[in-house]
Every structure is written in structure tokens, then in C-alpha cells.
CSV table of C-alpha atoms in Angstrom, one decimal:
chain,number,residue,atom,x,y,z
A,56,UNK,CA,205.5,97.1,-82.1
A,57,UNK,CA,203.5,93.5,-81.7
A,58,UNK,CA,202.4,92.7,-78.3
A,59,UNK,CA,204.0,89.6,-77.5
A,60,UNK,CA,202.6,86.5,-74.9
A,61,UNK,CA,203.7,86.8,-71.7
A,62,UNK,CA,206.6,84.9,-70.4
A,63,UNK,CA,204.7,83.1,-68.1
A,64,UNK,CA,201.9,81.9,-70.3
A,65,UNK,CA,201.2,78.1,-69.8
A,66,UNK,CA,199.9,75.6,-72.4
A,67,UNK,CA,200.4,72.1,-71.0
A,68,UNK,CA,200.2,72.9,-67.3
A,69,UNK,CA,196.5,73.9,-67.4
A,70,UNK,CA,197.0,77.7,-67.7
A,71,UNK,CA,197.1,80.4,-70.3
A,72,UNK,CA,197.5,79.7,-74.3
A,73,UNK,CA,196.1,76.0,-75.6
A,74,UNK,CA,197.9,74.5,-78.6
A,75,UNK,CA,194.5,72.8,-80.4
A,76,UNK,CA,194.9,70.4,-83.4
A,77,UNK,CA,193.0,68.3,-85.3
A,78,UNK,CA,193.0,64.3,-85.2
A,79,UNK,CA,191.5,62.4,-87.8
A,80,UNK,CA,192.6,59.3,-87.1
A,81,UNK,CA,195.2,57.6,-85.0
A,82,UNK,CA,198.1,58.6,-87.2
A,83,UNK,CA,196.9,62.4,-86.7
A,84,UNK,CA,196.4,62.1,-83.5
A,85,UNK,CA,200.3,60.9,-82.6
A,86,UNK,CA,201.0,63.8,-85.2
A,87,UNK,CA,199.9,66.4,-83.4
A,88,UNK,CA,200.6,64.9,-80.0
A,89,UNK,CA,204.2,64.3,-80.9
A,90,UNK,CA,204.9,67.9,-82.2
A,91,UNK,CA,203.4,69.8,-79.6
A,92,UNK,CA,199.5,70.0,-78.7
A,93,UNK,CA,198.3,70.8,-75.7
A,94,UNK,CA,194.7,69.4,-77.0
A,95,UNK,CA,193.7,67.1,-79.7
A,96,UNK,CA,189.6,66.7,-81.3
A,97,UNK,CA,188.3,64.1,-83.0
A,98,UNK,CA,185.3,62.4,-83.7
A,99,UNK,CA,183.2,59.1,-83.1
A,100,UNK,CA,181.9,56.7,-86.0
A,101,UNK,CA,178.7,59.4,-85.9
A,102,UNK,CA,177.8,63.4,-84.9
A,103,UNK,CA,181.4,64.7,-85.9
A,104,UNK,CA,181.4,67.2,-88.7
A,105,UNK,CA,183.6,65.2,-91.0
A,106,UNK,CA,182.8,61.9,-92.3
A,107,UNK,CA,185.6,62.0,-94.8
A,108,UNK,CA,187.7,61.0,-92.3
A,109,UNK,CA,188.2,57.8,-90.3
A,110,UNK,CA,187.5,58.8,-86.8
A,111,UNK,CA,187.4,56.8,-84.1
A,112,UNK,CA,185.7,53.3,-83.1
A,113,UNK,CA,186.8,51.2,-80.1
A,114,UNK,CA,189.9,52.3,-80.3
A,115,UNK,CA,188.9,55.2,-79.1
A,116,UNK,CA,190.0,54.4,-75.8
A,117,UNK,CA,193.8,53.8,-76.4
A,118,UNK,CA,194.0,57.3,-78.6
A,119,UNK,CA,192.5,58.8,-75.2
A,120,UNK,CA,195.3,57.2,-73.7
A,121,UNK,CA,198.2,57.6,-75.5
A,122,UNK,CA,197.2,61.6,-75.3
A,123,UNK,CA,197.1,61.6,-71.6
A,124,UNK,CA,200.2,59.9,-71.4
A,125,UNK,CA,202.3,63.0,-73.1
A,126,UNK,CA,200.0,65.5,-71.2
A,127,UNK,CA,197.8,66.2,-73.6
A,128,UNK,CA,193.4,66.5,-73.3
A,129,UNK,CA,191.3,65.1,-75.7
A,130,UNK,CA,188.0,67.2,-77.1
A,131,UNK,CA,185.4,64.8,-78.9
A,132,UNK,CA,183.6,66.4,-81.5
A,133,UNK,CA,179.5,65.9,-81.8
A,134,UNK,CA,178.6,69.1,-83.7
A,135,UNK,CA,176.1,68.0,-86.6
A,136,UNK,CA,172.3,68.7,-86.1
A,137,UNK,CA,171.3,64.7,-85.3
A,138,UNK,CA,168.1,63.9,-86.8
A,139,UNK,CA,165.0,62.0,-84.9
A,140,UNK,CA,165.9,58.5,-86.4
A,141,UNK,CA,169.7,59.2,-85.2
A,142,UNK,CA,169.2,60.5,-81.8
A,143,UNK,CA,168.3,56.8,-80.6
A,144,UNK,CA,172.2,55.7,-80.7
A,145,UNK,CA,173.2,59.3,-78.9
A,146,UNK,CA,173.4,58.5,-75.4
A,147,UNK,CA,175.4,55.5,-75.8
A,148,UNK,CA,178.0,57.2,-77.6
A,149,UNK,CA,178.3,59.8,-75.7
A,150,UNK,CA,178.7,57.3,-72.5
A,151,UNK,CA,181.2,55.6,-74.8
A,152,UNK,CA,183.3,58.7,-75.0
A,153,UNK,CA,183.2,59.6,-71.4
A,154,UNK,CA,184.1,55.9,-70.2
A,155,UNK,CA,186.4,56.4,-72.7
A,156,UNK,CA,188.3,59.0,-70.7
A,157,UNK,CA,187.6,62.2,-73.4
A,158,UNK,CA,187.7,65.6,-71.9
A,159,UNK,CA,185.3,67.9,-73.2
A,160,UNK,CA,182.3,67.3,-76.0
A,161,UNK,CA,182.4,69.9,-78.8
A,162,UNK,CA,178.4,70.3,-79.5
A,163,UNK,CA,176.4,72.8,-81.4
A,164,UNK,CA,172.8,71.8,-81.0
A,165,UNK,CA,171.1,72.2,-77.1
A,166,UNK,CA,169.1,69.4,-77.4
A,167,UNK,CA,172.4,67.7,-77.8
A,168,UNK,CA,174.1,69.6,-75.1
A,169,UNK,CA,171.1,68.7,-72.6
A,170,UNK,CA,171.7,65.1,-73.3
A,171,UNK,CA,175.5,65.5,-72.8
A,172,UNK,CA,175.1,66.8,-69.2
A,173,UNK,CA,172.5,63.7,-68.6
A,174,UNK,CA,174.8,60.9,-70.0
A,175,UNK,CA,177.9,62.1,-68.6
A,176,UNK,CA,177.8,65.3,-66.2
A,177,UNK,CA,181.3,64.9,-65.9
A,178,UNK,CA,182.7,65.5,-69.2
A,179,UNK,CA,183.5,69.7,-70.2
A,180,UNK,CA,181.2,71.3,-72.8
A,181,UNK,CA,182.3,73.3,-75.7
A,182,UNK,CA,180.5,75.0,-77.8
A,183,UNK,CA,181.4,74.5,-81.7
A,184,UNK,CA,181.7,77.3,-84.3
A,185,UNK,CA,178.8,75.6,-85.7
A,186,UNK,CA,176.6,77.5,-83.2
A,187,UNK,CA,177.8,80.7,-85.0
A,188,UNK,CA,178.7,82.5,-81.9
A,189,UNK,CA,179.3,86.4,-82.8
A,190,UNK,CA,178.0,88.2,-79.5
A,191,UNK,CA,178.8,88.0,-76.1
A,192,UNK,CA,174.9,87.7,-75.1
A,193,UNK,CA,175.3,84.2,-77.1
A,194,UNK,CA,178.4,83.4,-75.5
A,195,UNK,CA,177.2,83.8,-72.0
A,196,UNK,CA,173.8,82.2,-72.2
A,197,UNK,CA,175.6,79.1,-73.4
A,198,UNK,CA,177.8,79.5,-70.2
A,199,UNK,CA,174.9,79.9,-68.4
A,200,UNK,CA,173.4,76.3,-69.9
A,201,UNK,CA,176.7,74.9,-68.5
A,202,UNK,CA,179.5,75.4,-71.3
A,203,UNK,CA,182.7,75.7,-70.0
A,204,UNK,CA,184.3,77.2,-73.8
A,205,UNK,CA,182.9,78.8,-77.1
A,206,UNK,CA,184.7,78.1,-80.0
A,207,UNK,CA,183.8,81.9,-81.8
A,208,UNK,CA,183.1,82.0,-85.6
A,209,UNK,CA,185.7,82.9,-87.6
A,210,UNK,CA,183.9,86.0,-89.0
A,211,UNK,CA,184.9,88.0,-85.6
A,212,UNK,CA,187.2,90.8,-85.5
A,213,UNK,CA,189.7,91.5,-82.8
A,214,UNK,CA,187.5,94.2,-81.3
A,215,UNK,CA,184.4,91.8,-81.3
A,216,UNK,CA,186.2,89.1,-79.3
A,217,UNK,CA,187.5,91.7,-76.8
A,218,UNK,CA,184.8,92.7,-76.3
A,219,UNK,CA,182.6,89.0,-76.2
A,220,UNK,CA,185.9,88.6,-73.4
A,221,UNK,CA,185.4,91.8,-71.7
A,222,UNK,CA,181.4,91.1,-70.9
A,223,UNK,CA,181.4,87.1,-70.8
A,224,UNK,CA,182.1,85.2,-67.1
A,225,UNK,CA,186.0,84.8,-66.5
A,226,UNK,CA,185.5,81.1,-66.3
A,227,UNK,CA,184.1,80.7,-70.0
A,228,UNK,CA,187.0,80.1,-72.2
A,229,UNK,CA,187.1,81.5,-76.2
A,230,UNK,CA,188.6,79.9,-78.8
A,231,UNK,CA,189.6,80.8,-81.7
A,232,UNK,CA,190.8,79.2,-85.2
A,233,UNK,CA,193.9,80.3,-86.4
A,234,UNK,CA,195.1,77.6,-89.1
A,235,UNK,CA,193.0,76.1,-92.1
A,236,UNK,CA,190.2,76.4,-94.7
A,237,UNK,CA,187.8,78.8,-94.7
A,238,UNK,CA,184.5,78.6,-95.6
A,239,UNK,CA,182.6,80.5,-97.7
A,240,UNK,CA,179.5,80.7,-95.8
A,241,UNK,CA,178.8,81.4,-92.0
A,242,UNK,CA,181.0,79.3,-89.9
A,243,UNK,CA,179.9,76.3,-92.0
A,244,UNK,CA,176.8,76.6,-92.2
A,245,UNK,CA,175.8,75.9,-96.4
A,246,UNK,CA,173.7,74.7,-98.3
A,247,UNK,CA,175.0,74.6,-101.3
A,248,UNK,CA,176.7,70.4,-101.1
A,249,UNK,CA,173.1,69.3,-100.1
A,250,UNK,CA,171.5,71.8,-102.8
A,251,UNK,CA,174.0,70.1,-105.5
A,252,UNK,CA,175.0,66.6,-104.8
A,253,UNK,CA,172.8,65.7,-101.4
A,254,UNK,CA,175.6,65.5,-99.0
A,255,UNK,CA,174.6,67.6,-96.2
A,256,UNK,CA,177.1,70.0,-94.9
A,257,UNK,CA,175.7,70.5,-91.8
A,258,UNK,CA,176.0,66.9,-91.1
A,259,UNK,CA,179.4,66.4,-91.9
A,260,UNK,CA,179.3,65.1,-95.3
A,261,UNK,CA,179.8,68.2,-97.3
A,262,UNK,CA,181.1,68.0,-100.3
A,263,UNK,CA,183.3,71.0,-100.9
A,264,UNK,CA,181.7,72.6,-104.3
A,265,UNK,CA,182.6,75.6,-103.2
A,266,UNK,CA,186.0,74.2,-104.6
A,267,UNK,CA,184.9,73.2,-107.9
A,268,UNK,CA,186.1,75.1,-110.8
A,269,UNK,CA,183.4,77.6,-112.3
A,270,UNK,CA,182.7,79.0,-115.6
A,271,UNK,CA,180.0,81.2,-117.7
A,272,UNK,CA,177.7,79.6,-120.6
A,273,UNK,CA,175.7,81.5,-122.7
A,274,UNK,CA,172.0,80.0,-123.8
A,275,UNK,CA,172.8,80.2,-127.9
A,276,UNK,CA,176.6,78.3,-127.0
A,277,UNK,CA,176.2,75.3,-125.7
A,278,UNK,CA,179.4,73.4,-124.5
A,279,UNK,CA,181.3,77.0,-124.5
A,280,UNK,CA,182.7,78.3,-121.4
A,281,UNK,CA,183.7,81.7,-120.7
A,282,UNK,CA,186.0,82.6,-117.8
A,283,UNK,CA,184.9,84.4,-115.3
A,284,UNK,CA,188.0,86.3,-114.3
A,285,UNK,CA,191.5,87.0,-116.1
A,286,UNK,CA,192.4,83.6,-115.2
A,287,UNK,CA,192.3,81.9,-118.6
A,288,UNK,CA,191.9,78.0,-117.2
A,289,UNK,CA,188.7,79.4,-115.3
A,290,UNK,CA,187.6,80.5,-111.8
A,291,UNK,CA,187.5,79.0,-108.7
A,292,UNK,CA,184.7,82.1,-108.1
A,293,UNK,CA,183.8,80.6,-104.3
A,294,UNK,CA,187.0,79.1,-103.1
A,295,UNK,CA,188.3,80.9,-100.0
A,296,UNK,CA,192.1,81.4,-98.9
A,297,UNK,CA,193.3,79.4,-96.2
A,298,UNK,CA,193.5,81.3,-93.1
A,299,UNK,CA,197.0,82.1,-91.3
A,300,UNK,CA,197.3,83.9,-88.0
A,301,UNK,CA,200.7,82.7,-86.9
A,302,UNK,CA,201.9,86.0,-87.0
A,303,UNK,CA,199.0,87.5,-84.9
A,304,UNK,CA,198.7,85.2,-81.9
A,305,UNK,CA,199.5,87.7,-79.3
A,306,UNK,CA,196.8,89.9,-81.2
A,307,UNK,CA,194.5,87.5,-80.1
A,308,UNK,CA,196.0,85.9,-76.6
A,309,UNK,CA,195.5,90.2,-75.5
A,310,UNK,CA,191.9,89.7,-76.9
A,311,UNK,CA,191.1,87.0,-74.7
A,312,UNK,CA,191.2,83.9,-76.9
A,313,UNK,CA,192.5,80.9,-74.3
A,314,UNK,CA,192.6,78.4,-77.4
A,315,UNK,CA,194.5,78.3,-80.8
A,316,UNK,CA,192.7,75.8,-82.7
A,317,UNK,CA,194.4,74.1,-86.1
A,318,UNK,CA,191.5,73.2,-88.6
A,319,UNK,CA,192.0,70.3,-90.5
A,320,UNK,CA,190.8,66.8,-89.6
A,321,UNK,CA,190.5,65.4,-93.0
A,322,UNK,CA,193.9,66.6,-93.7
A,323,UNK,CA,197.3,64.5,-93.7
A,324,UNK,CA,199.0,63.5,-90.9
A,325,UNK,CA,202.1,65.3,-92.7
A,326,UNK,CA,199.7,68.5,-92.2
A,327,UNK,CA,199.3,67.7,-88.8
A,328,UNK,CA,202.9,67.4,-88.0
A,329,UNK,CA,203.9,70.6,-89.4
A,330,UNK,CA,201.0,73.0,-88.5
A,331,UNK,CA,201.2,71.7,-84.8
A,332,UNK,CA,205.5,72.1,-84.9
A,333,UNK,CA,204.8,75.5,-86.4
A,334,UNK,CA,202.6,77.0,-83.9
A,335,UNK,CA,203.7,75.4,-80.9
A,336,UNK,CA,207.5,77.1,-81.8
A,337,UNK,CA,205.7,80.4,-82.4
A,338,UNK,CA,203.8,80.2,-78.8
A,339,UNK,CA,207.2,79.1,-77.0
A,340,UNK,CA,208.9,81.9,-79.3
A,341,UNK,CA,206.3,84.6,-77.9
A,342,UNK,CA,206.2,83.5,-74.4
A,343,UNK,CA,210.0,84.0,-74.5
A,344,UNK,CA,209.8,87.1,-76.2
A,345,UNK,CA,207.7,89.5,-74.6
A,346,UNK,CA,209.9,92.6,-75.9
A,347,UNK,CA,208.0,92.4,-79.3
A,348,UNK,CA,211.0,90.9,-81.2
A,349,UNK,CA,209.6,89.1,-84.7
A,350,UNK,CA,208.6,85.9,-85.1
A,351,UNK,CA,212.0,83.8,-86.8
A,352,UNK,CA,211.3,83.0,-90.3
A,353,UNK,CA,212.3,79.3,-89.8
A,354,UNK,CA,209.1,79.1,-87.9
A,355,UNK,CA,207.1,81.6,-90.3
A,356,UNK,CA,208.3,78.8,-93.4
A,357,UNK,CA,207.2,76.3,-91.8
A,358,UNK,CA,203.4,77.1,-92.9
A,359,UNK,CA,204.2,77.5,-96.4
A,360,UNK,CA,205.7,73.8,-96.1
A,361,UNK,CA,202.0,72.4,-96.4
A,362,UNK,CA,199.4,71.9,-99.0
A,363,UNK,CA,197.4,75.2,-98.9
A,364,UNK,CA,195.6,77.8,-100.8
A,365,UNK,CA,197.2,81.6,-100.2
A,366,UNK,CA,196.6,82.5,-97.4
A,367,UNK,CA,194.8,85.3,-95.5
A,368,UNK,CA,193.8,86.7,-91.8
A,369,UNK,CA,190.2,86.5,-92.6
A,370,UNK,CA,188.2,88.8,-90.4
A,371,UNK,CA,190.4,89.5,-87.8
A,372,UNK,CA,191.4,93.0,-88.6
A,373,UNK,CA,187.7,93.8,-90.0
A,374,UNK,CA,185.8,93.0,-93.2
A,375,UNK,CA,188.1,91.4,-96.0
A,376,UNK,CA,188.7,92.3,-99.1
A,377,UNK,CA,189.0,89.6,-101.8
A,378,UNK,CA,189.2,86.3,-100.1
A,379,UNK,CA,188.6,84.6,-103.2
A,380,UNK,CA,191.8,82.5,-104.7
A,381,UNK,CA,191.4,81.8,-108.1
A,382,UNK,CA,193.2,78.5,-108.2
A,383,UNK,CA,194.4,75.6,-106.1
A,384,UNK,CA,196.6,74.5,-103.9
A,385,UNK,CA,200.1,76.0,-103.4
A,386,UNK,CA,202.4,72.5,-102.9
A,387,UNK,CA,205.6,73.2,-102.6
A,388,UNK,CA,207.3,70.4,-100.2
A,389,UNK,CA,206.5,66.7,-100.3
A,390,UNK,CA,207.6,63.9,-97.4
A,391,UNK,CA,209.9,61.8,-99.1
A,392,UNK,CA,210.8,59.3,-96.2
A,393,UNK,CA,210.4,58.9,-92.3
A,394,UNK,CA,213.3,57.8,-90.3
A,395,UNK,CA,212.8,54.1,-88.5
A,396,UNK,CA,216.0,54.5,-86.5
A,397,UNK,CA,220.2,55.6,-86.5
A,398,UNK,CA,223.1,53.3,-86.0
A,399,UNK,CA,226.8,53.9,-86.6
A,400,UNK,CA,226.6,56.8,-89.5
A,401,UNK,CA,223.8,55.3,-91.1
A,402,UNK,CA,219.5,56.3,-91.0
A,403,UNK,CA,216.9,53.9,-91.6
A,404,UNK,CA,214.4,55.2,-93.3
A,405,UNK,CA,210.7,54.2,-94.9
A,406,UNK,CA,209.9,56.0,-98.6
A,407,UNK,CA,207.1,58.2,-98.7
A,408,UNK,CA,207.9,59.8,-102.0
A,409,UNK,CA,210.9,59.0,-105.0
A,410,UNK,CA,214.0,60.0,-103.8
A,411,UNK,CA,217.5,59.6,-105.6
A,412,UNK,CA,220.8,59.0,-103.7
A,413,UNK,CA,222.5,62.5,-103.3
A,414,UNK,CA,219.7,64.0,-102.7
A,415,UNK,CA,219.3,67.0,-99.8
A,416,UNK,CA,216.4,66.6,-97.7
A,417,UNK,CA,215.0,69.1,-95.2
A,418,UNK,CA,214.2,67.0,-91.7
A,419,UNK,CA,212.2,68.4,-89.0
A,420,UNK,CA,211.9,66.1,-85.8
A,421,UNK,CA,209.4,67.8,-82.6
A,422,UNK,CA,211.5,70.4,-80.6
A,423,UNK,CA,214.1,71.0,-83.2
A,424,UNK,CA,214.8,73.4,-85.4
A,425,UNK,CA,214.9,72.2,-88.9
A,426,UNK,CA,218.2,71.1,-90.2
A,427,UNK,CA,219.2,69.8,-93.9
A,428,UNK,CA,220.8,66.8,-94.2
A,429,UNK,CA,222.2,65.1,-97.7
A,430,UNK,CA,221.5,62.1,-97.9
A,431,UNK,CA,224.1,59.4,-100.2
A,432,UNK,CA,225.4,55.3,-100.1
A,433,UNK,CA,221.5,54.1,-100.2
A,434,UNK,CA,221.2,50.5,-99.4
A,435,UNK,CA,218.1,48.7,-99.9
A,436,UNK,CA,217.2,46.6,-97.2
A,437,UNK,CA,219.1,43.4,-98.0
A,438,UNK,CA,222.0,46.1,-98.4
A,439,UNK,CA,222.4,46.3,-101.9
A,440,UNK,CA,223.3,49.9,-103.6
A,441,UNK,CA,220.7,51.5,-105.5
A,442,UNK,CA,220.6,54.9,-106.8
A,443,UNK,CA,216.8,55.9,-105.8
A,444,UNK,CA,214.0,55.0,-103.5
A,445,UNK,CA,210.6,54.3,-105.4
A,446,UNK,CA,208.8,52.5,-104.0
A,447,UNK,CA,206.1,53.5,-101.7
A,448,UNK,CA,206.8,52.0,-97.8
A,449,UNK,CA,210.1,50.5,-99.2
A,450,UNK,CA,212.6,50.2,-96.1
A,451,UNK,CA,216.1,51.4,-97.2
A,452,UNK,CA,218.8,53.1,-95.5
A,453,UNK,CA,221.6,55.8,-96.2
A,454,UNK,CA,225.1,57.4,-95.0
A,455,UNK,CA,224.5,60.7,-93.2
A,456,UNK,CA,226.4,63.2,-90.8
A,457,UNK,CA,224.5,63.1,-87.5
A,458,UNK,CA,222.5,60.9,-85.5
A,459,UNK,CA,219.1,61.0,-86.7
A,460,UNK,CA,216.1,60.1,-84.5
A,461,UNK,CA,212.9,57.7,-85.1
A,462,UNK,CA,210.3,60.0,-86.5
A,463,UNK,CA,212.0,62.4,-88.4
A,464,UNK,CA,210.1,63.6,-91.2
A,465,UNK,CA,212.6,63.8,-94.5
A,466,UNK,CA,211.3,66.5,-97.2
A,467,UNK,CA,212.3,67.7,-100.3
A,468,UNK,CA,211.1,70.8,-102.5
A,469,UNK,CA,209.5,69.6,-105.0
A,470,UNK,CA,210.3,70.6,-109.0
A,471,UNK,CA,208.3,73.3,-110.8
């Protein structure tokens, strides 16, 4: 039987299990926020490990804000190796974010970390997964240089981070990823973007060829390509699954791991919705549920109700076997509309995706359990009748059998 988290584990309060997801812009932020972190990270305009998303200028200051409104801390992320010419424009950012109210700096390089302590002594270090920490003599010397958390690589087992918990400080936190890509090298650290297009990985630019699709030529058959596998479209030879450890958080909680962290900041604010509702009702499930009883497999769903590749628990019970997934992404759900607002047997609602009239959609709203509700009678917004919704951001409204609040996400399965 699965150990279970104990029923008085805290999230919000400032104790036990941390709900960690990703924010890559303001949208992603009130995502996450909204369905149940305890903790959000982001990035500045610079040192943050993805540039592909927007990230956060001045108004970094009202995201700070609108988290610490609902309870929940903000972790800015400056984890890429800065250069000489870059280093220059460091200390005023990091003042930036501190004035800014952020709670912790995620960092990876010392230099860095020194410079944090200088600029703003009163602002939490973390140490990123970029620093590849796999031992407990790492974690402790970076406690010892004044980090209050290591986020561990993901290439630990559970025995390894018992046992970096069992000989670290009790006031250095671990955390741990539990949601999201993998990569194919160390905890991030590749070569392969800069080594074929010149976007540097480790500067959070990388350009994912890991993803590309892969084939064999031979020297005498030019423009002939041979499969690599029994996959006749080709081989995606280096594409990792997606990590999934929903079903082990106790696993890890018993390990010692303070914070379950969500990967995906260059991911959709749909993503961030679902992946935070997901885990947050599976930590409230398990604090409840100390017995050992399963998780519900309305929560378990949930996960599958994303863009992802298959997934996998990665290292956590040891080496893995074949992490490679030779294809793309598993889509199986879309957002179709958000609801605006609910008044006398009618939703207002704001397309996402086509929809016809009669259609069923699957709504999930933060706190609730999922509930499917058909939706008929649409009205555009000058309250004519039409028979679909296809516009993108068209405003339109429909009959349905319950109050529905603002926020709601609608969804549909999609065909094929």
C-alpha cells in the first residue's frame, strides 16, 4: 500500500508540501495562481532559462502582487551562465526584483549567487536544477554559501534524495520536478541547439532539436531516408517522454522533497490551469487520505487532458528503460470557450476553439470537480441564433442547466 501525505501537511500556510508552477507570462501566472499554487517562477526580460517566453518587464511588480494577494510567493528565475558583457545590467535587475517584492532568486552560477546576497540580502536563494545537484555534499555546501532550497536534478532516485535529505541541514529545502518535459541531457545542460543552430541552451534560448524528427542516409543515396525504428514516418530517436509523478507524491513528500515543481513556462496558460488543478487536488486528496486509499481517476485524467508526450516517472524508481517516444504529442482535449459571466439560465462565454450548438463540453472551474455541461440556444452577441461559434475571441452566449462561474474553462474532446 502507498504511503499517503499526512493529514496535517500545509501548502499555503508556510509548512509542509509546496504546490510549484510555472509562469510565463501574466496570463500563466493568474493560471496557476487561480487553480491552486502555493508558489509561482518566472523570469525577467534577461538570466531566465527561457526566452521563448514573454516574462516579465515592469509589470513585474503587479504579478508580485496579484500573487501575494491569493497567498501565494513568487520565485524569480536567473539560472543561465551570464556572460562578462551581460553581467553589467545584473545588479540592477536583481534590485528590480527585490523592490519588486519577489521571494526567492532561482540561480545556478555562484558568481551570480554572490551578487544576489550583495544586491538584495533579503531575498531567499534557490538553487536551480541547472547546478546539476545529485549528492548531498553539493547540496549542503550550497547551504552553506547561503541557499535556503536545491531544486535536485531530475536524474535522482528516491533513495538518492533520502538520502541527500537524511545528511543535508533541516533548514535546506529539496525540490523536486514532478510535471513536464524531460531533457535528454543532464538536467539541461546540452550542447547540441548551440552545436546545430547557435541558440545556446544553457542561456535559455535552446532550440529543442532534440525534438526534431530523425532519419538514416546512406553515402551512395542521396535524398533517401531510412527509418530508424519500426515507425515508418521516422524517429524522433532523442525525444524524451514527459514526466508524470502525480501518482507518486507521497513517494517523494516521505523522501524529503518540500516542493512539487510543474515544468513548463513556455507552455499555455491552458497547461497551466490544468496541471496546477491536477496536482493541487491530488495533494488535498493525499493529505486527506493518509490510509493509502488511491488517487480518484477524475484527478489522474486530468493530466492526460493536456498536450504531452507519453509519459513516464523518469529516474525516480532507478535507471529507465526506454525513455524515448517515437512521436509527438498526445492531444486529446482542446479549450473551446472561457465563461465571462452567468445570468438567468444563460453563460457568457468567449470562443477559444469552433464549437457547434448542442455540443457537450467538459468545464473545470478551481476547486471543483469537473462536471459536463451541454451546451444549446447560442446567441451571438447582438442575440441572434447561430448554430456554431468560429470565430476566435467571438463573445456569444448559450442556454445551460446550472450557474456557471467567470473563469470556467469549457473543453471538448477533440475528433480522431
Amino acid at each position: 500500500m502507498k504511503s499517503r501525505l499526512p493529514a496535517d501537511n500545509k501548502g499555503k500556510d508556510g509548512g509542509g508540501t509546496e504546490l510549484l508552477c510555472p509562469a510565463g507570462d501574466f496570463a500563466r501566472l493568474k493560471a496557476g495562481v487561480d487553480f491552486g499554487a502555493d508558489a509561482v517562477y518566472l523570469a525577467g526580460r534577461e538570466f531566465g532559462m527561457r526566452t521563448s517566453s514573454k516574462n516579465f518587464g515592469e509589470e513585474l511588480p503587479q504579478a508580485v502582487a496579484y500573487a501575494h494577494e491569493r497567498g501565494v510567493k513568487v520565485y524569480l528565475t536567473c539560472n543561465t551562465l551570464p556572460r562578462n558583457g551581460e553581467l553589467p545590467r545584473l545588479p540592477s535587475a536583481l534590485r528590480f526584483a527585490a523592490e519588486s517584492g519577489v521571494d526567492a532568486f532561482i540561480l545556478s552560477d555562484i558568481g551570480v549567487l554572490s551578487l544576489a546576497k550583495q544586491e538584495a540580502p533579503d531575498v531567499e536563494i534557490h538553487i536551480s536544477t541547472q547546478a546539476g545537484v545529485v549528492n548531498y555534499l553539493t547540496a549542503r555546501s550550497f547551504y552553506e554559501m547561503g541557499a535556503k532550497r536545491v531544486v535536485l536534478a531530475r536524474e535522482l532516485s528516491l533513495e538518492e534524495i533520502a538520502e541527500i535529505r537524511a545528511k543535508t541541514p533541516p533548514g535546506l529545502e529539496l525540490e523536486a520536478f514532478v510535471h513536464g518535459a524531460m531533457c535528454m541531457s543532464i538536467s539541461g545542460r546540452c550542447l547540441l541547439s548551440n552545436y546545430l543552430t547557435g541558440r545556446d541552451a544553457n542561456r535559455g534560448d535552446c532550440a529543442q532539436p532534440c525534438r526534431w524528427k530523425y532519419a538514416l542516409t546512406e553515402e551512395k543515396r542521396p535524398g533517401q531516408y531510412f527509418p530508424v525504428s519500426e515507425d515508418d514516418t521516422g524517429s524522433y530517436i532523442l525525444n524524451a517522454k514527459d514526466l508524470c509523478l502525480i501518482d507518486h507524491l507521497p513517494a517523494l513528500w516521505k523522501a524529503g522533497v518540500s516542493s512539487f515543481k510543474i515544468e513548463g513556462r513556455a507552455k499555455s496558460a491552458y497547461y497551466t490551469a490544468v496541471t496546477a488543478y491536477a496536482y493541487r487536488q491530488a495533494i488535498d486528496f493525499y493529505r486527506s487520505h493518509p490510509e493509502g486509499e488511491p488517487l480518484p481517476g477524475w484527478i489522474r485524467e486530468e493530466v492526460d487532458k493536456v498536450s504531452h508526450r507519453e509519459y513516464s516517472t523518469g529516474f525516480l524508481f532507478g535507471t529507465p528503460g526506454q525513455e524515448v517516444k517515437t512521436g509527438g504529442y498526445v492531444r486529446e482535449y482542446e479549450v473551446i470557450a472561457v465563461a465571462t459571466g452567468w445570468e438567468n439560465g444563460r453563460v457568457r462565454l468567449e470562443q477559444r476553439n469552433r464549437f457547434f450548438d448542442g455540443e457537450e463540453a467538459d468545464c473545470l472551474y478551481p476547486g471543483e470537480k469537473p462536471y459536463r455541461l451541454l451546451l444549446t440556444d447560442l446567441l451571438d452577441e447582438d442575440g441572434n441564433p447561430i448554430q456554431a461559434a468560429p470565430h476566435p475571441m467571438m463573445r456569444l452566449s448559450a442556454a445551460c442547466t446550472r450557474p456557471v462561474a467567470a473563469g470556467t474553462l469549457f473543453r471538448k474532446k477533440m475528433e480522431g
